[in-house]
PDB file of C-alpha atoms in Angstrom:
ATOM      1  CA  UNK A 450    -112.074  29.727  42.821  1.00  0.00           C
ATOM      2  CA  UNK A 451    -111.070  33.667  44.127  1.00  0.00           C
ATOM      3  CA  UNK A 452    -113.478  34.216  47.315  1.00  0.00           C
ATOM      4  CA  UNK A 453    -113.422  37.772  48.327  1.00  0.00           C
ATOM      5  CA  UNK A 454    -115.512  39.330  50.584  1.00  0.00           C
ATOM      6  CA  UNK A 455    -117.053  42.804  49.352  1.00  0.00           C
ATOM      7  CA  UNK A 456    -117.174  44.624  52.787  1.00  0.00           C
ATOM      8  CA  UNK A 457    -113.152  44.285  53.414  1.00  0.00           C
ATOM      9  CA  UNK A 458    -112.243  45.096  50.139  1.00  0.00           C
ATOM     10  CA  UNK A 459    -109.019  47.362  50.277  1.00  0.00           C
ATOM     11  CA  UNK A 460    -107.248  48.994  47.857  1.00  0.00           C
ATOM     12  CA  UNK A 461    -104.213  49.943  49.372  1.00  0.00           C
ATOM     13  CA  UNK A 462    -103.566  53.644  50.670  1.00  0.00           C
ATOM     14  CA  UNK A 463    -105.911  56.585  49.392  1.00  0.00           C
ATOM     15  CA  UNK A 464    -104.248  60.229  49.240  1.00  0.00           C
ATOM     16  CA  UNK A 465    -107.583  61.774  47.466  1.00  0.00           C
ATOM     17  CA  UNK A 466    -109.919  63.677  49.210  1.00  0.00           C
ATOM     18  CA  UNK A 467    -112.668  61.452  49.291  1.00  0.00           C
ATOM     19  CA  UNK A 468    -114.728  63.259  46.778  1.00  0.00           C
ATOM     20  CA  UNK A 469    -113.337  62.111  43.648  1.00  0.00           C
ATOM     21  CA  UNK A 470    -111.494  64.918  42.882  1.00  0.00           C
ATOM     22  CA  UNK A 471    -107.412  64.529  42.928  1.00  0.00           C
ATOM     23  CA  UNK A 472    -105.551  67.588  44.865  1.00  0.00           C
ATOM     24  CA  UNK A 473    -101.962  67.533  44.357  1.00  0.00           C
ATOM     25  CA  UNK A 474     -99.551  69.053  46.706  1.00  0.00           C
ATOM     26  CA  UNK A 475     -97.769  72.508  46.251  1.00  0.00           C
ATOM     27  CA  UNK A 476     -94.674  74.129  47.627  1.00  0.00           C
ATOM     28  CA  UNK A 477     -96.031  77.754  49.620  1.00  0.00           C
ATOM     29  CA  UNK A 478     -94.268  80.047  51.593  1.00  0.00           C
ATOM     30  CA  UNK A 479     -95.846  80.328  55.211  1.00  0.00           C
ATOM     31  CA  UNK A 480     -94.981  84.026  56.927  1.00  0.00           C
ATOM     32  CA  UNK A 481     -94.118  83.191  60.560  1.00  0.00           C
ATOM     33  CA  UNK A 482     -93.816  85.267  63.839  1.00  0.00           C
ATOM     34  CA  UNK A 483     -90.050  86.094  64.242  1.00  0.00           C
ATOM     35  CA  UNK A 484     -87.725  83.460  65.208  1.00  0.00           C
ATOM     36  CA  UNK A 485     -90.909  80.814  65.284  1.00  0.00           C
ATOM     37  CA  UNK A 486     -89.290  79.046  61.962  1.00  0.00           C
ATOM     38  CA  UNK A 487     -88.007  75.618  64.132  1.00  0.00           C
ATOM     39  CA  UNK A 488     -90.575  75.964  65.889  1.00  0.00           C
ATOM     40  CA  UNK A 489     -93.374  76.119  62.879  1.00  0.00           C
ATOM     41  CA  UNK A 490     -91.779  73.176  61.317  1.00  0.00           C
ATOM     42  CA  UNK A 491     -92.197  71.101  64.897  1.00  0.00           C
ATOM     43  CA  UNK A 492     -95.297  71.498  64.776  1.00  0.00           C
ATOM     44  CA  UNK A 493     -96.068  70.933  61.026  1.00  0.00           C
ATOM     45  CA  UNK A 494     -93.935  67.673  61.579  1.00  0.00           C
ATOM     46  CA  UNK A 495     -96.091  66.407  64.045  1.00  0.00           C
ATOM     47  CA  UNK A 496     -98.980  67.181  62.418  1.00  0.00           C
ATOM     48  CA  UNK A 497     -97.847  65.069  59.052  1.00  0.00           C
ATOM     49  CA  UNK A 498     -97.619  67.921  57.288  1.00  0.00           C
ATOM     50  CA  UNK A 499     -94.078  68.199  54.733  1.00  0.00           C
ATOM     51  CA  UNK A 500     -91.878  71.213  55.588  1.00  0.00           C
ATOM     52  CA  UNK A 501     -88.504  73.318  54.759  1.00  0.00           C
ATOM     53  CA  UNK A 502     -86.707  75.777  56.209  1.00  0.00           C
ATOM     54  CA  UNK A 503     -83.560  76.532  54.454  1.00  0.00           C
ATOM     55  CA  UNK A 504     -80.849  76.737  57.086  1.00  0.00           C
ATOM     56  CA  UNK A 505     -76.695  77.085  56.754  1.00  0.00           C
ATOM     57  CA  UNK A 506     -74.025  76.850  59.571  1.00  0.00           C
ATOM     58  CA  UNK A 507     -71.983  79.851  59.852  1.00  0.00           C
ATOM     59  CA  UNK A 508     -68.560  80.932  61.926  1.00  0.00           C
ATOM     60  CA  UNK A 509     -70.228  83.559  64.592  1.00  0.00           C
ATOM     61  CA  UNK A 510     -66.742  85.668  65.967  1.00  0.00           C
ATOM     62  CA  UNK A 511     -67.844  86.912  69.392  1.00  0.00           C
ATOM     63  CA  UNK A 512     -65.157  88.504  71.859  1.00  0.00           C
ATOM     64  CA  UNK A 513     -64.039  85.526  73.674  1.00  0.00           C
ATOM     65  CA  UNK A 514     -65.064  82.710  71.750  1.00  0.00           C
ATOM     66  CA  UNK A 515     -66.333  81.593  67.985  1.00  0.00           C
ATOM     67  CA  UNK A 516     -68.890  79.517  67.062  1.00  0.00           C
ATOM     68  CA  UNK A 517     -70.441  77.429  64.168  1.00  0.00           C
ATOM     69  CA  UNK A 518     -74.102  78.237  64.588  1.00  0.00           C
ATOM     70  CA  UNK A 519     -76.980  76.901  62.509  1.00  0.00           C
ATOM     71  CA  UNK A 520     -78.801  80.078  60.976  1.00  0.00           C
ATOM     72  CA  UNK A 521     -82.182  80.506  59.268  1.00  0.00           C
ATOM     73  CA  UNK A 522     -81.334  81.784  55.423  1.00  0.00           C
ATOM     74  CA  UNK A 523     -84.895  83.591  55.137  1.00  0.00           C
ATOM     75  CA  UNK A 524     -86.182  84.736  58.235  1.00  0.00           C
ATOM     76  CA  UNK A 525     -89.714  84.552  59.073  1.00  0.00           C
ATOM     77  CA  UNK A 526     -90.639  82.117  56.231  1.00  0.00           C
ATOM     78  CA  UNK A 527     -91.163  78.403  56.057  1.00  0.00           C
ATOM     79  CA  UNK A 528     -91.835  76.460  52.668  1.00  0.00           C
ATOM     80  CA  UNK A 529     -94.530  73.971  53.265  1.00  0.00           C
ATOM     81  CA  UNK A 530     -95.381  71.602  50.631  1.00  0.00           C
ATOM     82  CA  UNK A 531     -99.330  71.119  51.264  1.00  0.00           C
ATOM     83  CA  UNK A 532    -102.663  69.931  49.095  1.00  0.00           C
ATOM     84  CA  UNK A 533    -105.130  72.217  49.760  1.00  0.00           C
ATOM     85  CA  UNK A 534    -106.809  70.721  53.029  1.00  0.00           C
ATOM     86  CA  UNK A 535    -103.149  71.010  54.383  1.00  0.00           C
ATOM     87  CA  UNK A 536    -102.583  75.082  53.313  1.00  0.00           C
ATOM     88  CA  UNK A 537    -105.758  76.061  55.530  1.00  0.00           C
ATOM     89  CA  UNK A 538    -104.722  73.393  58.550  1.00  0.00           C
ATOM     90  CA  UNK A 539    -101.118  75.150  58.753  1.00  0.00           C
ATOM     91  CA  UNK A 540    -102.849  78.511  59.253  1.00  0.00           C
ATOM     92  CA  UNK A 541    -104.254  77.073  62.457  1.00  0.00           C
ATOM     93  CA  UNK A 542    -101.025  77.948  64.517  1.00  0.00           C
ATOM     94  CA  UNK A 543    -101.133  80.698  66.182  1.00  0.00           C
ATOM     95  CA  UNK A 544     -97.072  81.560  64.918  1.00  0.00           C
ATOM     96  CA  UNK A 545     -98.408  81.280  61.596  1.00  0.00           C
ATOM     97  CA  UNK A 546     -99.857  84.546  60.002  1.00  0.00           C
ATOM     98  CA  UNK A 547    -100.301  83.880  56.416  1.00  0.00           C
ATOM     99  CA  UNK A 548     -99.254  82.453  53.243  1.00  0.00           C
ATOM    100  CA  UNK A 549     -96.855  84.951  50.594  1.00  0.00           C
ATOM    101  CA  UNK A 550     -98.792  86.243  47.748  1.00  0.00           C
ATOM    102  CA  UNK A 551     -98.153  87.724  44.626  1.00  0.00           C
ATOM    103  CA  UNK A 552     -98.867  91.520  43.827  1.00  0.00           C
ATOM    104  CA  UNK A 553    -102.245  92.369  43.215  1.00  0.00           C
ATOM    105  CA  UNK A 554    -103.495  88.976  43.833  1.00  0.00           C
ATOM    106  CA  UNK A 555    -105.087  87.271  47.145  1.00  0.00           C
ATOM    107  CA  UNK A 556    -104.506  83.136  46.146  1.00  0.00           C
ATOM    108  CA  UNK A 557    -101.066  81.769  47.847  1.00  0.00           C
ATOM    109  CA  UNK A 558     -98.177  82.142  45.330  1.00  0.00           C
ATOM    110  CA  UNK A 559     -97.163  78.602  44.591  1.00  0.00           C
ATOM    111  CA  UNK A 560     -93.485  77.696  44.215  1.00  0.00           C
ATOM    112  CA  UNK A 561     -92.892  75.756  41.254  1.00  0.00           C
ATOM    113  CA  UNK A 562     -91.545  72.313  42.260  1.00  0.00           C
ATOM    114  CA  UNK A 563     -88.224  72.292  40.015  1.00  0.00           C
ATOM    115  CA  UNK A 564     -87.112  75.624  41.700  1.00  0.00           C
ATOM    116  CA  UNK A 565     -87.129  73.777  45.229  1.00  0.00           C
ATOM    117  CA  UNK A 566     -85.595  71.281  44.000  1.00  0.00           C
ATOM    118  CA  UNK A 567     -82.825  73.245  42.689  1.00  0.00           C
ATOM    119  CA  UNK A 568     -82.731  75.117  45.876  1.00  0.00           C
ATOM    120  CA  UNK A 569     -82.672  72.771  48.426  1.00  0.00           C
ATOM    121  CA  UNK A 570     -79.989  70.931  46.019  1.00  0.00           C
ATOM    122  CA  UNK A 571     -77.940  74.184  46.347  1.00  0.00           C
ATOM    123  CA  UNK A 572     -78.430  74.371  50.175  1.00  0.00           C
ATOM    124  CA  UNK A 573     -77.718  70.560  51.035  1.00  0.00           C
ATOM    125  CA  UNK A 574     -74.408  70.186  48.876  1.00  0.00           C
ATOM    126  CA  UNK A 575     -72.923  73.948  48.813  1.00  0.00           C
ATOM    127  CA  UNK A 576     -69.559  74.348  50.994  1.00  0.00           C
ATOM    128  CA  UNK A 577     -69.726  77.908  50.423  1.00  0.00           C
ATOM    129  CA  UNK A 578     -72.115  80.260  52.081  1.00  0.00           C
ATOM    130  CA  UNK A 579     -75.614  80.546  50.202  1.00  0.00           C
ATOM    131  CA  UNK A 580     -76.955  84.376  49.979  1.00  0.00           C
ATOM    132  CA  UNK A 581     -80.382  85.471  49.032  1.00  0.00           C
ATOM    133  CA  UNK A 582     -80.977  88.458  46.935  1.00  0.00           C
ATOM    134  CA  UNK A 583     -84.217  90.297  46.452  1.00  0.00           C
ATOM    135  CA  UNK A 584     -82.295  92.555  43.388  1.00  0.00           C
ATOM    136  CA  UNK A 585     -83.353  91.472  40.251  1.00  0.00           C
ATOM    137  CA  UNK A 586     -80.486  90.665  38.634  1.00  0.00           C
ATOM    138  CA  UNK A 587     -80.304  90.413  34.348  1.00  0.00           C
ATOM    139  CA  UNK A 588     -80.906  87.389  32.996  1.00  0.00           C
ATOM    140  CA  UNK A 589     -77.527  85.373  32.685  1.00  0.00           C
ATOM    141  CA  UNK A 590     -76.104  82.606  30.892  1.00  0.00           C
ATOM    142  CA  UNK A 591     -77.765  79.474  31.498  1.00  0.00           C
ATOM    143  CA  UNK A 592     -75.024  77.012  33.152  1.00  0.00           C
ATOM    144  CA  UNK A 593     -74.817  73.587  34.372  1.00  0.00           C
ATOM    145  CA  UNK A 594     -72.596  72.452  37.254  1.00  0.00           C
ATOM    146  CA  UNK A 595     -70.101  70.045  36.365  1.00  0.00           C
ATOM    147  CA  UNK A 596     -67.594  70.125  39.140  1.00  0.00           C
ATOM    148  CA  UNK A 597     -67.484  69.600  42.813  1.00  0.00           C
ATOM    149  CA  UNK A 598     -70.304  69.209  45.627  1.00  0.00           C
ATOM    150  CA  UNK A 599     -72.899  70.833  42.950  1.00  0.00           C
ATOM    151  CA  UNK A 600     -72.131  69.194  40.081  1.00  0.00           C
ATOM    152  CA  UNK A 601     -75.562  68.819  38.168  1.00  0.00           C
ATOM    153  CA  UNK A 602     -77.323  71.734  39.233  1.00  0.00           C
ATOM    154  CA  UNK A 603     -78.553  74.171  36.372  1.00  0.00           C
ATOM    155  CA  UNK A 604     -78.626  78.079  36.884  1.00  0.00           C
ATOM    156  CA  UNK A 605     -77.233  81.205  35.644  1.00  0.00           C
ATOM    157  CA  UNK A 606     -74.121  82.605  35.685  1.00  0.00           C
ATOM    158  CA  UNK A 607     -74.009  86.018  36.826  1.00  0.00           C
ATOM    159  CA  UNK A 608     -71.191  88.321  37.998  1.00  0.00           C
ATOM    160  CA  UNK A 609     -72.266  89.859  41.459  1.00  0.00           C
ATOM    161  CA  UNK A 610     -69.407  92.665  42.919  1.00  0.00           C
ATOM    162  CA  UNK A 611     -66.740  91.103  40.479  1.00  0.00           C
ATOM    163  CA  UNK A 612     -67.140  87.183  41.247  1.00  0.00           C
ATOM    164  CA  UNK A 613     -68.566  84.732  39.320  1.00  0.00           C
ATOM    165  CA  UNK A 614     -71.841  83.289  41.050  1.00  0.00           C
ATOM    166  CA  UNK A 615     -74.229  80.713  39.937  1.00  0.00           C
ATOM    167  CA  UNK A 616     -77.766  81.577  40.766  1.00  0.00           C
ATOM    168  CA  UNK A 617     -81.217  79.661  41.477  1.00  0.00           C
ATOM    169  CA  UNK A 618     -84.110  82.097  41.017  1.00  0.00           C
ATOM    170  CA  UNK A 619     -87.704  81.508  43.069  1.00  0.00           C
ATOM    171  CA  UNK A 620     -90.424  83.029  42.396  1.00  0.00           C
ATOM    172  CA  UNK A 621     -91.200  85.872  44.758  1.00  0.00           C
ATOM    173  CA  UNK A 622     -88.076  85.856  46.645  1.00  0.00           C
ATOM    174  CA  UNK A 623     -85.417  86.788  44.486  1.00  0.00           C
ATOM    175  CA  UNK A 624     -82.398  84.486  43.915  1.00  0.00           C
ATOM    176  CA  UNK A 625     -80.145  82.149  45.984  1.00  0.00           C
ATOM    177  CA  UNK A 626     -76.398  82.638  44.979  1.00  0.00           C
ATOM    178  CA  UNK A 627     -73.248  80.893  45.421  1.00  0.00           C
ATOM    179  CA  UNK A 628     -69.495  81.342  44.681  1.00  0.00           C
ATOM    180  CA  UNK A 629     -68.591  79.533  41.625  1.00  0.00           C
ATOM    181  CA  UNK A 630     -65.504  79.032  39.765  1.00  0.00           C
ATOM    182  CA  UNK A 631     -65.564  79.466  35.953  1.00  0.00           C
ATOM    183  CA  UNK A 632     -63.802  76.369  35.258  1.00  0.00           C
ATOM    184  CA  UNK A 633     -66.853  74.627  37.254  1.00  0.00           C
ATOM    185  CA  UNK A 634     -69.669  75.539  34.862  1.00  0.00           C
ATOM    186  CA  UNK A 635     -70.696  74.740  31.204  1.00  0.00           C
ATOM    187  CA  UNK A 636     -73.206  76.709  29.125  1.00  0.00           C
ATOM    188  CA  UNK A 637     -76.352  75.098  28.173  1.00  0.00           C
ATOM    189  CA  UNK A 638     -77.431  75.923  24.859  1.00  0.00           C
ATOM    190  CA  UNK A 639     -80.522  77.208  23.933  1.00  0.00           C
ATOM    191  CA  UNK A 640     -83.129  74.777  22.476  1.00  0.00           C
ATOM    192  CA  UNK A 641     -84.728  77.066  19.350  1.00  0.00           C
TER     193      UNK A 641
END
């Protein structure tokens, strides 16, 4: 015989919102005051609330000395994967002014959660120096990685100032691009 009592009944851990509707969580880009981006995702960390800020060391050359500094790739912005109780709690900072939306709309563009995937993949196992691009740039040759540090990521092949470069488009904010040797990339062929 099971004896259970009915007022201590737990279920485990709840993520809903209590009113029996299911909110999942979406990647948005939070516009911050200048130079605020570490300091944004402090407090978002504290509060329990998941953050990004894509950052890359670089080789700073001053007059007597050089440096490898930690630098923020896209100034001013910090991704912030939130449900949507979260999206209006983040706008409670004071360094936070507002969420990125598209053209002509005035919802929060959402990031599609494959695309930060793909970019945080690029930013965590690149050697070379990630740039961002706001150009549009034509649609390339869909590639997969299948050599060195990014072997496994999928993007297009593009030719930027001569060079081959694999790139990882995002919504609103252009592409992220990488040197890439030819020899490191296979084409992906198109599912008709």
């Amino acid at each position: 015989m099971i004896l259970t009592n009915k007022k201590s009944v737990n279920a485990g851990p709840s993520f809903g919102t209590g009113e029996g509707v299911a909110h999942s969580k979406r990647w948005y880009v939070a516009l911050v005051r200048m130079h605020h981006e570490k300091k944004v995702s402090e407090y978002l960390d504290k509060m329990g609330i998941e953050n990004f800020i894509p950052l890359q060391q670089e080789m700073h050359q001053w007059s007597d000395r050089r440096k490898l500094i930690e630098s923020v790739l896209l100034p001013m912005m910090v991704f912030v994967h939130a449900d949507p109780k979260e999206r209006v709690e983040v706008l409670s900072l004071s360094t936070v002014s507002r969420y990125m939306v598209m053209r002509g709309e005035s919802n929060p563009a959402v990031i599609p959660d494959e695309q930060m995937a793909r970019f945080r993949f690029m930013l965590d196992y690149s050697k070379e120096a990630v740039c961002m691009s706001s150009s549009p740039l034509a649609r390339g040759e869909q590639v997969r990685v299948i050599k060195g540090p990014l072997s496994g990521l999928v993007g297009e092949l593009v030719s930027v100032d001569g060079k081959s470069k694999i790139a990882v488009r995002l919504n609103m904010l252009g592409c992220a691009c990488v040197d890439m040797p030819a020899g490191y990339v296979e084409s992906i062929k198109a599912v008709v």
